[in-house]
Amino acid sequence: MWIGIVVFVLMVGSVLFHLFSPWYLTPIASNWTSIDNAINVSFWVTGAVFIAINSFLVYVVIKYRKRSRAHYEPENAKLEKQLTLWTSVGIALLLTPGLYAWAQFVNIPADASVVEAIGQQWQWSFRFPGKDRVLGTVDVKYISDNNPMGVNPDDPYGRDDVLIEDSTVHIPVGKPIKLVLRSKDVLHDFFVPQFRARMNLVPGSVTYFWFTPTKIGEYEILCAQLCGVGHYVMRGTVIVDDQGTFDAWLNKQRTFAPARAGAHELVKTRG
Ligand SMILES: [Cu+2]
C-alpha cells in the first residue's frame, strides 16, 4: 500500500515541479521556434506516457497488494495490437516536429551572410568575408603568430577578410547568418542558448549551421563540449545590433591584408 502512495506522490511532485519550476528555456531570440515546438511536443508526449505508466503502476500495486497467485497468459492479441498502435502514435508525434525543424535546419537561405567562428582551447575568434562576401581559404600550415587564423596569404579572397581576434562579435538583427565553424585543436561546440541552434566544431573539418537573430541584445556564447581543463572559461559574447550600428562596428575592424602588411613592417624594422 505505502509503496503505491510513494509512487503517486513522486509522480504528482514531478509533474508539479516541471509546471512550476522557474528553470525553463530562456526567451528565444532567433527564428528557431520550430526547435522549441519540437521540445514542447516531446514534453507533452513523454509527460502523458509518464503519467499513464505510473498511474497504472499505482493501480496494480494497490489492487493486488494481497498475496495472490499469478496466472500464465502467453498471448493477448488485443492488448498487443493496442500497445503497438499507441506506441506508433507516440513515436510519430515525437519524430514529426523534429523532422520538420531539421528540414529547415539543413537548408541554408540563399541570402544568408557568412560569419566564421574559430574555436581553440579556450577562446573564440571570428572572421567576416569582407566586401567580396567570400572567405579566403585557410590551412593549418599558415597558422603563425602573425596569422593566428591560418588564412592563405596567396588567396585573393582572403585579402579583405575581416579578422576579429576577440571573443566578442557583432551581428546584424533580422538577417539570416550562415555560421561556419572551425576548430584549431579539439572538439568544441558553439552554443548561444537564446538562438537554440548549435553545432560542434570538429578539428579537421568545417561545419556550419544557420539562424536569424530576431532580438537586439547581448548574448553569451558557451562552448558546449567538454574541451579540456579550461572548458568553463571558453565563453564569448555575441552582440545583435541594428544594421547601422553593425556596419559602423565592422568598418572599424582590421582586415587580413593590413594585418599582413603590419607583419612585414615588423620584419623590416627588425632587419
Ligand atoms: Cu571548447
PDB file of C-alpha atoms and ligand atoms in Angstrom:
ATOM      1  CA  MET A   1       0.000   0.000   0.000  1.00  0.00           C
ATOM      2  CA  TRP A   2       2.606   2.550   1.111  1.00  0.00           C
ATOM      3  CA  ILE A   3       4.756   1.985  -1.989  1.00  0.00           C
ATOM      4  CA  GLY A   4       1.742   2.843  -4.181  1.00  0.00           C
ATOM      5  CA  ILE A   5       1.340   6.098  -2.257  1.00  0.00           C
ATOM      6  CA  VAL A   6       5.087   6.887  -2.615  1.00  0.00           C
ATOM      7  CA  VAL A   7       4.949   6.333  -6.393  1.00  0.00           C
ATOM      8  CA  PHE A   8       1.825   8.518  -6.622  1.00  0.00           C
ATOM      9  CA  VAL A   9       3.447  11.364  -4.644  1.00  0.00           C
ATOM     10  CA  LEU A  10       6.616  11.126  -6.784  1.00  0.00           C
ATOM     11  CA  MET A  11       4.548  11.271  -9.980  1.00  0.00           C
ATOM     12  CA  VAL A  12       2.435  14.267  -8.924  1.00  0.00           C
ATOM     13  CA  GLY A  13       5.507  16.012  -7.458  1.00  0.00           C
ATOM     14  CA  SER A  14       7.496  15.573 -10.706  1.00  0.00           C
ATOM     15  CA  VAL A  15       4.671  16.981 -12.825  1.00  0.00           C
ATOM     16  CA  LEU A  16       4.129  19.958 -10.483  1.00  0.00           C
ATOM     17  CA  PHE A  17       7.885  20.624 -10.370  1.00  0.00           C
ATOM     18  CA  HIS A  18       8.000  20.708 -14.163  1.00  0.00           C
ATOM     19  CA  LEU A  19       5.000  23.023 -14.409  1.00  0.00           C
ATOM     20  CA  PHE A  20       6.002  25.472 -11.660  1.00  0.00           C
ATOM     21  CA  SER A  21       9.817  25.419 -11.544  1.00  0.00           C
ATOM     22  CA  PRO A  22      11.462  28.706 -12.605  1.00  0.00           C
ATOM     23  CA  TRP A  23      14.071  26.832 -14.687  1.00  0.00           C
ATOM     24  CA  TYR A  24      12.901  26.641 -18.239  1.00  0.00           C
ATOM     25  CA  LEU A  25      14.083  27.675 -21.711  1.00  0.00           C
ATOM     26  CA  THR A  26      15.449  31.238 -21.868  1.00  0.00           C
ATOM     27  CA  PRO A  27      13.295  33.538 -24.047  1.00  0.00           C
ATOM     28  CA  ILE A  28      14.065  32.799 -27.694  1.00  0.00           C
ATOM     29  CA  ALA A  29      15.984  35.375 -29.777  1.00  0.00           C
ATOM     30  CA  SER A  30      16.151  33.634 -33.161  1.00  0.00           C
ATOM     31  CA  ASN A  31      13.955  32.154 -35.884  1.00  0.00           C
ATOM     32  CA  TRP A  32      14.108  28.629 -34.389  1.00  0.00           C
ATOM     33  CA  THR A  33      10.635  28.431 -32.823  1.00  0.00           C
ATOM     34  CA  SER A  34      10.322  25.083 -34.638  1.00  0.00           C
ATOM     35  CA  ILE A  35      13.023  23.695 -32.287  1.00  0.00           C
ATOM     36  CA  ASP A  36      11.058  24.963 -29.267  1.00  0.00           C
ATOM     37  CA  ASN A  37       7.906  23.344 -30.702  1.00  0.00           C
ATOM     38  CA  ALA A  38       9.727  20.011 -31.016  1.00  0.00           C
ATOM     39  CA  ILE A  39      10.886  20.285 -27.374  1.00  0.00           C
ATOM     40  CA  ASN A  40       7.376  21.186 -26.176  1.00  0.00           C
ATOM     41  CA  VAL A  41       5.701  18.344 -28.082  1.00  0.00           C
ATOM     42  CA  SER A  42       8.330  15.941 -26.649  1.00  0.00           C
ATOM     43  CA  PHE A  43       7.493  17.146 -23.123  1.00  0.00           C
ATOM     44  CA  TRP A  44       3.751  16.638 -23.696  1.00  0.00           C
ATOM     45  CA  VAL A  45       4.148  13.142 -25.185  1.00  0.00           C
ATOM     46  CA  THR A  46       6.681  11.882 -22.630  1.00  0.00           C
ATOM     47  CA  GLY A  47       4.687  13.597 -19.841  1.00  0.00           C
ATOM     48  CA  ALA A  48       1.481  11.798 -20.879  1.00  0.00           C
ATOM     49  CA  VAL A  49       3.303   8.437 -21.035  1.00  0.00           C
ATOM     50  CA  PHE A  50       4.968   9.133 -17.662  1.00  0.00           C
ATOM     51  CA  ILE A  51       1.568   9.801 -16.028  1.00  0.00           C
ATOM     52  CA  ALA A  52      -0.120   6.806 -17.730  1.00  0.00           C
ATOM     53  CA  ILE A  53       2.570   4.273 -16.771  1.00  0.00           C
ATOM     54  CA  ASN A  54       2.946   5.488 -13.180  1.00  0.00           C
ATOM     55  CA  SER A  55      -0.840   5.602 -12.670  1.00  0.00           C
ATOM     56  CA  PHE A  56      -1.040   2.012 -13.935  1.00  0.00           C
ATOM     57  CA  LEU A  57       1.777   1.049 -11.541  1.00  0.00           C
ATOM     58  CA  VAL A  58      -0.018   2.664  -8.566  1.00  0.00           C
ATOM     59  CA  TYR A  59      -3.292   0.940  -9.540  1.00  0.00           C
ATOM     60  CA  VAL A  60      -1.668  -2.505  -9.819  1.00  0.00           C
ATOM     61  CA  VAL A  61       0.360  -2.153  -6.612  1.00  0.00           C
ATOM     62  CA  ILE A  62      -2.750  -1.201  -4.613  1.00  0.00           C
ATOM     63  CA  LYS A  63      -5.229  -3.573  -6.248  1.00  0.00           C
ATOM     64  CA  TYR A  64      -3.022  -6.671  -5.942  1.00  0.00           C
ATOM     65  CA  ARG A  65      -1.406  -5.789  -2.625  1.00  0.00           C
ATOM     66  CA  LYS A  66      -2.764  -9.006  -1.058  1.00  0.00           C
ATOM     67  CA  ARG A  67      -0.676 -12.021  -1.959  1.00  0.00           C
ATOM     68  CA  SER A  68      -2.417 -13.679  -4.921  1.00  0.00           C
ATOM     69  CA  ARG A  69      -1.454 -16.327  -7.398  1.00  0.00           C
ATOM     70  CA  ALA A  70      -0.353 -15.081 -10.843  1.00  0.00           C
ATOM     71  CA  HIS A  71      -1.775 -16.945 -13.815  1.00  0.00           C
ATOM     72  CA  TYR A  72       0.131 -17.601 -17.022  1.00  0.00           C
ATOM     73  CA  GLU A  73      -1.099 -15.767 -20.146  1.00  0.00           C
ATOM     74  CA  PRO A  74       1.419 -16.095 -23.031  1.00  0.00           C
ATOM     75  CA  GLU A  75      -0.687 -14.402 -25.759  1.00  0.00           C
ATOM     76  CA  ASN A  76      -3.042 -11.459 -25.743  1.00  0.00           C
ATOM     77  CA  ALA A  77      -3.511 -10.304 -29.350  1.00  0.00           C
ATOM     78  CA  LYS A  78      -5.890  -7.473 -28.435  1.00  0.00           C
ATOM     79  CA  LEU A  79      -3.515  -5.973 -25.875  1.00  0.00           C
ATOM     80  CA  GLU A  80      -0.520  -6.303 -28.223  1.00  0.00           C
ATOM     81  CA  LYS A  81      -2.397  -4.536 -31.026  1.00  0.00           C
ATOM     82  CA  GLN A  82      -3.314  -1.689 -28.694  1.00  0.00           C
ATOM     83  CA  LEU A  83       0.273  -1.360 -27.416  1.00  0.00           C
ATOM     84  CA  THR A  84       1.672  -1.399 -30.974  1.00  0.00           C
ATOM     85  CA  LEU A  85      -0.840   1.220 -32.124  1.00  0.00           C
ATOM     86  CA  TRP A  86      -0.298   3.668 -29.261  1.00  0.00           C
ATOM     87  CA  THR A  87       3.493   3.250 -29.294  1.00  0.00           C
ATOM     88  CA  SER A  88       3.470   4.054 -33.039  1.00  0.00           C
ATOM     89  CA  VAL A  89       1.322   7.143 -32.468  1.00  0.00           C
ATOM     90  CA  GLY A  90       3.649   8.305 -29.681  1.00  0.00           C
ATOM     91  CA  ILE A  91       6.821   7.827 -31.753  1.00  0.00           C
ATOM     92  CA  ALA A  92       5.275   9.563 -34.793  1.00  0.00           C
ATOM     93  CA  LEU A  93       4.355  12.524 -32.554  1.00  0.00           C
ATOM     94  CA  LEU A  94       7.904  12.645 -31.160  1.00  0.00           C
ATOM     95  CA  LEU A  95       9.574  12.477 -34.579  1.00  0.00           C
ATOM     96  CA  THR A  96       7.387  14.718 -36.750  1.00  0.00           C
ATOM     97  CA  PRO A  97       8.176  18.157 -35.216  1.00  0.00           C
ATOM     98  CA  GLY A  98      11.902  17.299 -35.136  1.00  0.00           C
ATOM     99  CA  LEU A  99      11.937  16.280 -38.795  1.00  0.00           C
ATOM    100  CA  TYR A 100      10.085  19.491 -39.680  1.00  0.00           C
ATOM    101  CA  ALA A 101      12.727  21.570 -37.820  1.00  0.00           C
ATOM    102  CA  TRP A 102      15.571  19.541 -39.364  1.00  0.00           C
ATOM    103  CA  ALA A 103      14.298  20.116 -42.908  1.00  0.00           C
ATOM    104  CA  GLN A 104      14.651  23.878 -42.288  1.00  0.00           C
ATOM    105  CA  PHE A 105      17.937  23.453 -40.448  1.00  0.00           C
ATOM    106  CA  VAL A 106      19.773  21.775 -43.340  1.00  0.00           C
ATOM    107  CA  ASN A 107      18.595  24.310 -45.932  1.00  0.00           C
ATOM    108  CA  ILE A 108      20.687  27.477 -45.687  1.00  0.00           C
ATOM    109  CA  PRO A 109      18.770  30.517 -47.053  1.00  0.00           C
ATOM    110  CA  ALA A 110      20.336  31.819 -50.276  1.00  0.00           C
ATOM    111  CA  ASP A 111      20.676  35.346 -48.850  1.00  0.00           C
ATOM    112  CA  ALA A 112      22.461  34.228 -45.666  1.00  0.00           C
ATOM    113  CA  SER A 113      25.680  36.122 -44.940  1.00  0.00           C
ATOM    114  CA  VAL A 114      28.697  34.125 -43.841  1.00  0.00           C
ATOM    115  CA  VAL A 115      30.451  34.521 -40.499  1.00  0.00           C
ATOM    116  CA  GLU A 116      33.183  32.181 -39.334  1.00  0.00           C
ATOM    117  CA  ALA A 117      33.712  31.259 -35.690  1.00  0.00           C
ATOM    118  CA  ILE A 118      37.031  29.673 -34.765  1.00  0.00           C
ATOM    119  CA  GLY A 119      37.439  27.712 -31.568  1.00  0.00           C
ATOM    120  CA  GLN A 120      40.604  26.843 -29.741  1.00  0.00           C
ATOM    121  CA  GLN A 121      41.469  25.909 -26.171  1.00  0.00           C
ATOM    122  CA  TRP A 122      39.887  28.062 -24.661  1.00  0.00           C
ATOM    123  CA  GLN A 123      38.734  31.033 -26.636  1.00  0.00           C
ATOM    124  CA  TRP A 124      36.733  32.186 -29.625  1.00  0.00           C
ATOM    125  CA  SER A 125      37.717  34.345 -32.592  1.00  0.00           C
ATOM    126  CA  PHE A 126      35.779  35.310 -35.721  1.00  0.00           C
ATOM    127  CA  ARG A 127      36.212  36.128 -39.391  1.00  0.00           C
ATOM    128  CA  PHE A 128      33.943  38.019 -41.810  1.00  0.00           C
ATOM    129  CA  PRO A 129      34.393  37.569 -45.586  1.00  0.00           C
ATOM    130  CA  GLY A 130      34.771  41.293 -46.372  1.00  0.00           C
ATOM    131  CA  LYS A 131      33.420  43.118 -49.434  1.00  0.00           C
ATOM    132  CA  ASP A 132      33.749  40.147 -51.818  1.00  0.00           C
ATOM    133  CA  ARG A 133      31.439  38.130 -49.484  1.00  0.00           C
ATOM    134  CA  VAL A 134      33.767  35.102 -49.831  1.00  0.00           C
ATOM    135  CA  LEU A 135      36.015  33.802 -47.063  1.00  0.00           C
ATOM    136  CA  GLY A 136      39.605  33.168 -48.104  1.00  0.00           C
ATOM    137  CA  THR A 137      40.855  29.592 -47.867  1.00  0.00           C
ATOM    138  CA  VAL A 138      42.691  28.532 -44.740  1.00  0.00           C
ATOM    139  CA  ASP A 139      45.180  25.874 -43.776  1.00  0.00           C
ATOM    140  CA  VAL A 140      46.823  24.777 -40.562  1.00  0.00           C
ATOM    141  CA  LYS A 141      50.254  25.248 -42.187  1.00  0.00           C
ATOM    142  CA  TYR A 142      49.683  29.036 -42.434  1.00  0.00           C
ATOM    143  CA  ILE A 143      48.980  29.419 -38.725  1.00  0.00           C
ATOM    144  CA  SER A 144      51.659  31.573 -37.079  1.00  0.00           C
ATOM    145  CA  ASP A 145      51.911  34.380 -34.511  1.00  0.00           C
ATOM    146  CA  ASN A 146      51.190  36.894 -37.292  1.00  0.00           C
ATOM    147  CA  ASN A 147      48.433  34.797 -38.837  1.00  0.00           C
ATOM    148  CA  PRO A 148      46.649  33.048 -35.967  1.00  0.00           C
ATOM    149  CA  MET A 149      43.636  32.111 -38.125  1.00  0.00           C
ATOM    150  CA  GLY A 150      45.761  30.417 -40.794  1.00  0.00           C
ATOM    151  CA  VAL A 151      44.383  32.476 -43.722  1.00  0.00           C
ATOM    152  CA  ASN A 152      46.043  31.567 -47.045  1.00  0.00           C
ATOM    153  CA  PRO A 153      48.235  34.630 -47.904  1.00  0.00           C
ATOM    154  CA  ASP A 154      48.109  33.763 -51.627  1.00  0.00           C
ATOM    155  CA  ASP A 155      44.314  33.626 -51.860  1.00  0.00           C
ATOM    156  CA  PRO A 156      42.934  36.962 -53.149  1.00  0.00           C
ATOM    157  CA  TYR A 157      39.577  36.196 -51.473  1.00  0.00           C
ATOM    158  CA  GLY A 158      41.331  36.275 -48.098  1.00  0.00           C
ATOM    159  CA  ARG A 159      42.854  39.765 -48.506  1.00  0.00           C
ATOM    160  CA  ASP A 160      39.745  41.657 -47.420  1.00  0.00           C
ATOM    161  CA  ASP A 161      38.654  39.155 -44.761  1.00  0.00           C
ATOM    162  CA  VAL A 162      37.860  40.939 -41.522  1.00  0.00           C
ATOM    163  CA  LEU A 163      39.587  39.356 -38.543  1.00  0.00           C
ATOM    164  CA  ILE A 164      38.067  39.584 -35.068  1.00  0.00           C
ATOM    165  CA  GLU A 165      40.747  38.351 -32.665  1.00  0.00           C
ATOM    166  CA  ASP A 166      38.433  38.789 -29.735  1.00  0.00           C
ATOM    167  CA  SER A 167      35.710  36.720 -28.113  1.00  0.00           C
ATOM    168  CA  THR A 168      33.110  39.441 -28.711  1.00  0.00           C
ATOM    169  CA  VAL A 169      31.426  39.568 -32.104  1.00  0.00           C
ATOM    170  CA  HIS A 170      28.630  41.733 -33.515  1.00  0.00           C
ATOM    171  CA  ILE A 171      25.947  40.580 -35.979  1.00  0.00           C
ATOM    172  CA  PRO A 172      23.034  42.442 -37.560  1.00  0.00           C
ATOM    173  CA  VAL A 173      19.458  41.731 -36.444  1.00  0.00           C
ATOM    174  CA  GLY A 174      16.862  40.211 -38.775  1.00  0.00           C
ATOM    175  CA  LYS A 175      19.279  38.800 -41.390  1.00  0.00           C
ATOM    176  CA  PRO A 176      19.987  35.083 -41.808  1.00  0.00           C
ATOM    177  CA  ILE A 177      23.540  34.128 -40.887  1.00  0.00           C
ATOM    178  CA  LYS A 178      25.435  31.050 -42.006  1.00  0.00           C
ATOM    179  CA  LEU A 179      27.842  30.395 -39.173  1.00  0.00           C
ATOM    180  CA  VAL A 180      30.850  28.448 -40.413  1.00  0.00           C
ATOM    181  CA  LEU A 181      32.745  26.653 -37.662  1.00  0.00           C
ATOM    182  CA  ARG A 182      36.354  25.581 -37.418  1.00  0.00           C
ATOM    183  CA  SER A 183      38.457  24.215 -34.565  1.00  0.00           C
ATOM    184  CA  LYS A 184      42.222  24.547 -34.188  1.00  0.00           C
ATOM    185  CA  ASP A 185      42.616  21.725 -31.714  1.00  0.00           C
ATOM    186  CA  VAL A 186      39.848  19.629 -30.140  1.00  0.00           C
ATOM    187  CA  LEU A 187      36.073  19.239 -30.321  1.00  0.00           C
ATOM    188  CA  HIS A 188      34.186  22.411 -29.277  1.00  0.00           C
ATOM    189  CA  ASP A 189      30.544  23.425 -29.666  1.00  0.00           C
ATOM    190  CA  PHE A 190      29.145  26.864 -30.492  1.00  0.00           C
ATOM    191  CA  PHE A 191      26.058  27.377 -28.337  1.00  0.00           C
ATOM    192  CA  VAL A 192      24.038  30.510 -27.647  1.00  0.00           C
ATOM    193  CA  PRO A 193      21.031  29.269 -25.634  1.00  0.00           C
ATOM    194  CA  GLN A 194      18.768  32.084 -26.879  1.00  0.00           C
ATOM    195  CA  PHE A 195      19.440  31.092 -30.512  1.00  0.00           C
ATOM    196  CA  ARG A 196      18.587  27.407 -29.791  1.00  0.00           C
ATOM    197  CA  ALA A 197      20.511  26.087 -32.819  1.00  0.00           C
ATOM    198  CA  ARG A 198      24.064  24.892 -32.165  1.00  0.00           C
ATOM    199  CA  MET A 199      26.823  22.860 -33.778  1.00  0.00           C
ATOM    200  CA  ASN A 200      30.072  21.067 -32.967  1.00  0.00           C
ATOM    201  CA  LEU A 201      33.419  22.427 -34.166  1.00  0.00           C
ATOM    202  CA  VAL A 202      35.275  19.377 -35.443  1.00  0.00           C
ATOM    203  CA  PRO A 203      39.069  19.539 -35.884  1.00  0.00           C
ATOM    204  CA  GLY A 204      39.989  18.766 -39.496  1.00  0.00           C
ATOM    205  CA  SER A 205      36.618  19.690 -40.981  1.00  0.00           C
ATOM    206  CA  VAL A 206      34.360  22.695 -41.442  1.00  0.00           C
ATOM    207  CA  THR A 207      30.840  22.529 -40.039  1.00  0.00           C
ATOM    208  CA  TYR A 208      28.081  25.122 -40.205  1.00  0.00           C
ATOM    209  CA  PHE A 209      24.531  25.988 -39.261  1.00  0.00           C
ATOM    210  CA  TRP A 210      22.279  28.981 -39.797  1.00  0.00           C
ATOM    211  CA  PHE A 211      19.986  31.204 -37.781  1.00  0.00           C
ATOM    212  CA  THR A 212      18.354  34.617 -37.961  1.00  0.00           C
ATOM    213  CA  PRO A 213      18.780  36.710 -34.795  1.00  0.00           C
ATOM    214  CA  THR A 214      15.422  38.344 -34.039  1.00  0.00           C
ATOM    215  CA  LYS A 215      16.141  40.489 -30.955  1.00  0.00           C
ATOM    216  CA  ILE A 216      18.744  43.210 -30.445  1.00  0.00           C
ATOM    217  CA  GLY A 217      20.805  42.449 -27.351  1.00  0.00           C
ATOM    218  CA  GLU A 218      23.857  40.849 -25.842  1.00  0.00           C
ATOM    219  CA  TYR A 219      24.100  37.071 -25.559  1.00  0.00           C
ATOM    220  CA  GLU A 220      26.636  34.721 -24.067  1.00  0.00           C
ATOM    221  CA  ILE A 221      28.401  32.150 -26.251  1.00  0.00           C
ATOM    222  CA  LEU A 222      29.146  28.915 -24.440  1.00  0.00           C
ATOM    223  CA  CYS A 223      31.351  26.070 -25.523  1.00  0.00           C
ATOM    224  CA  ALA A 224      29.085  23.047 -25.117  1.00  0.00           C
ATOM    225  CA  GLN A 225      31.712  20.323 -25.442  1.00  0.00           C
ATOM    226  CA  LEU A 226      33.981  19.380 -22.575  1.00  0.00           C
ATOM    227  CA  CYS A 227      37.182  20.564 -24.311  1.00  0.00           C
ATOM    228  CA  GLY A 228      39.791  20.423 -21.562  1.00  0.00           C
ATOM    229  CA  VAL A 229      40.550  21.906 -18.132  1.00  0.00           C
ATOM    230  CA  GLY A 230      39.741  25.455 -19.289  1.00  0.00           C
ATOM    231  CA  HIS A 231      36.388  24.459 -20.814  1.00  0.00           C
ATOM    232  CA  TYR A 232      34.416  26.543 -18.313  1.00  0.00           C
ATOM    233  CA  VAL A 233      36.187  29.794 -19.314  1.00  0.00           C
ATOM    234  CA  MET A 234      35.577  29.247 -23.042  1.00  0.00           C
ATOM    235  CA  ARG A 235      32.913  31.912 -23.293  1.00  0.00           C
ATOM    236  CA  GLY A 236      32.254  34.709 -25.708  1.00  0.00           C
ATOM    237  CA  THR A 237      29.708  37.407 -26.399  1.00  0.00           C
ATOM    238  CA  VAL A 238      27.549  37.964 -29.443  1.00  0.00           C
ATOM    239  CA  ILE A 239      26.002  41.403 -29.715  1.00  0.00           C
ATOM    240  CA  VAL A 240      22.993  41.664 -32.018  1.00  0.00           C
ATOM    241  CA  ASP A 241      22.867  45.216 -33.448  1.00  0.00           C
ATOM    242  CA  ASP A 242      20.692  47.121 -35.874  1.00  0.00           C
ATOM    243  CA  GLN A 243      22.280  47.252 -39.342  1.00  0.00           C
ATOM    244  CA  GLY A 244      23.756  50.780 -38.934  1.00  0.00           C
ATOM    245  CA  THR A 245      25.494  50.037 -35.623  1.00  0.00           C
ATOM    246  CA  PHE A 246      26.768  46.734 -37.007  1.00  0.00           C
ATOM    247  CA  ASP A 247      28.194  48.349 -40.183  1.00  0.00           C
ATOM    248  CA  ALA A 248      29.950  51.023 -38.119  1.00  0.00           C
ATOM    249  CA  TRP A 249      31.493  48.354 -35.891  1.00  0.00           C
ATOM    250  CA  LEU A 250      32.565  46.153 -38.813  1.00  0.00           C
ATOM    251  CA  ASN A 251      34.228  49.084 -40.612  1.00  0.00           C
ATOM    252  CA  LYS A 252      36.441  49.701 -37.603  1.00  0.00           C
ATOM    253  CA  GLN A 253      37.850  46.157 -37.624  1.00  0.00           C
ATOM    254  CA  ARG A 254      41.099  45.331 -39.356  1.00  0.00           C
ATOM    255  CA  THR A 255      41.320  43.189 -42.474  1.00  0.00           C
ATOM    256  CA  PHE A 256      43.793  40.424 -43.205  1.00  0.00           C
ATOM    257  CA  ALA A 257      45.886  42.416 -45.730  1.00  0.00           C
ATOM    258  CA  PRO A 258      46.843  45.331 -43.439  1.00  0.00           C
ATOM    259  CA  ALA A 259      47.449  42.773 -40.728  1.00  0.00           C
ATOM    260  CA  ARG A 260      49.979  41.061 -43.012  1.00  0.00           C
ATOM    261  CA  ALA A 261      51.497  44.415 -44.038  1.00  0.00           C
ATOM    262  CA  GLY A 262      51.969  45.115 -40.348  1.00  0.00           C
ATOM    263  CA  ALA A 263      53.731  41.800 -40.014  1.00  0.00           C
ATOM    264  CA  HIS A 264      56.106  42.683 -42.879  1.00  0.00           C
ATOM    265  CA  GLU A 265      56.906  46.027 -41.315  1.00  0.00           C
ATOM    266  CA  LEU A 266      57.775  44.241 -38.134  1.00  0.00           C
ATOM    267  CA  VAL A 267      60.180  42.019 -40.012  1.00  0.00           C
ATOM    268  CA  LYS A 268      61.652  45.017 -41.887  1.00  0.00           C
ATOM    269  CA  THR A 269      62.320  47.089 -38.781  1.00  0.00           C
ATOM    270  CA  ARG A 270      63.968  44.089 -37.230  1.00  0.00           C
ATOM    271  CA  GLY A 271      66.170  43.584 -40.323  1.00  0.00           C
TER     272      GLY A 271
HETATM  273 CU    CU B   1      35.547  24.362 -26.124  1.00  0.00          CU
END
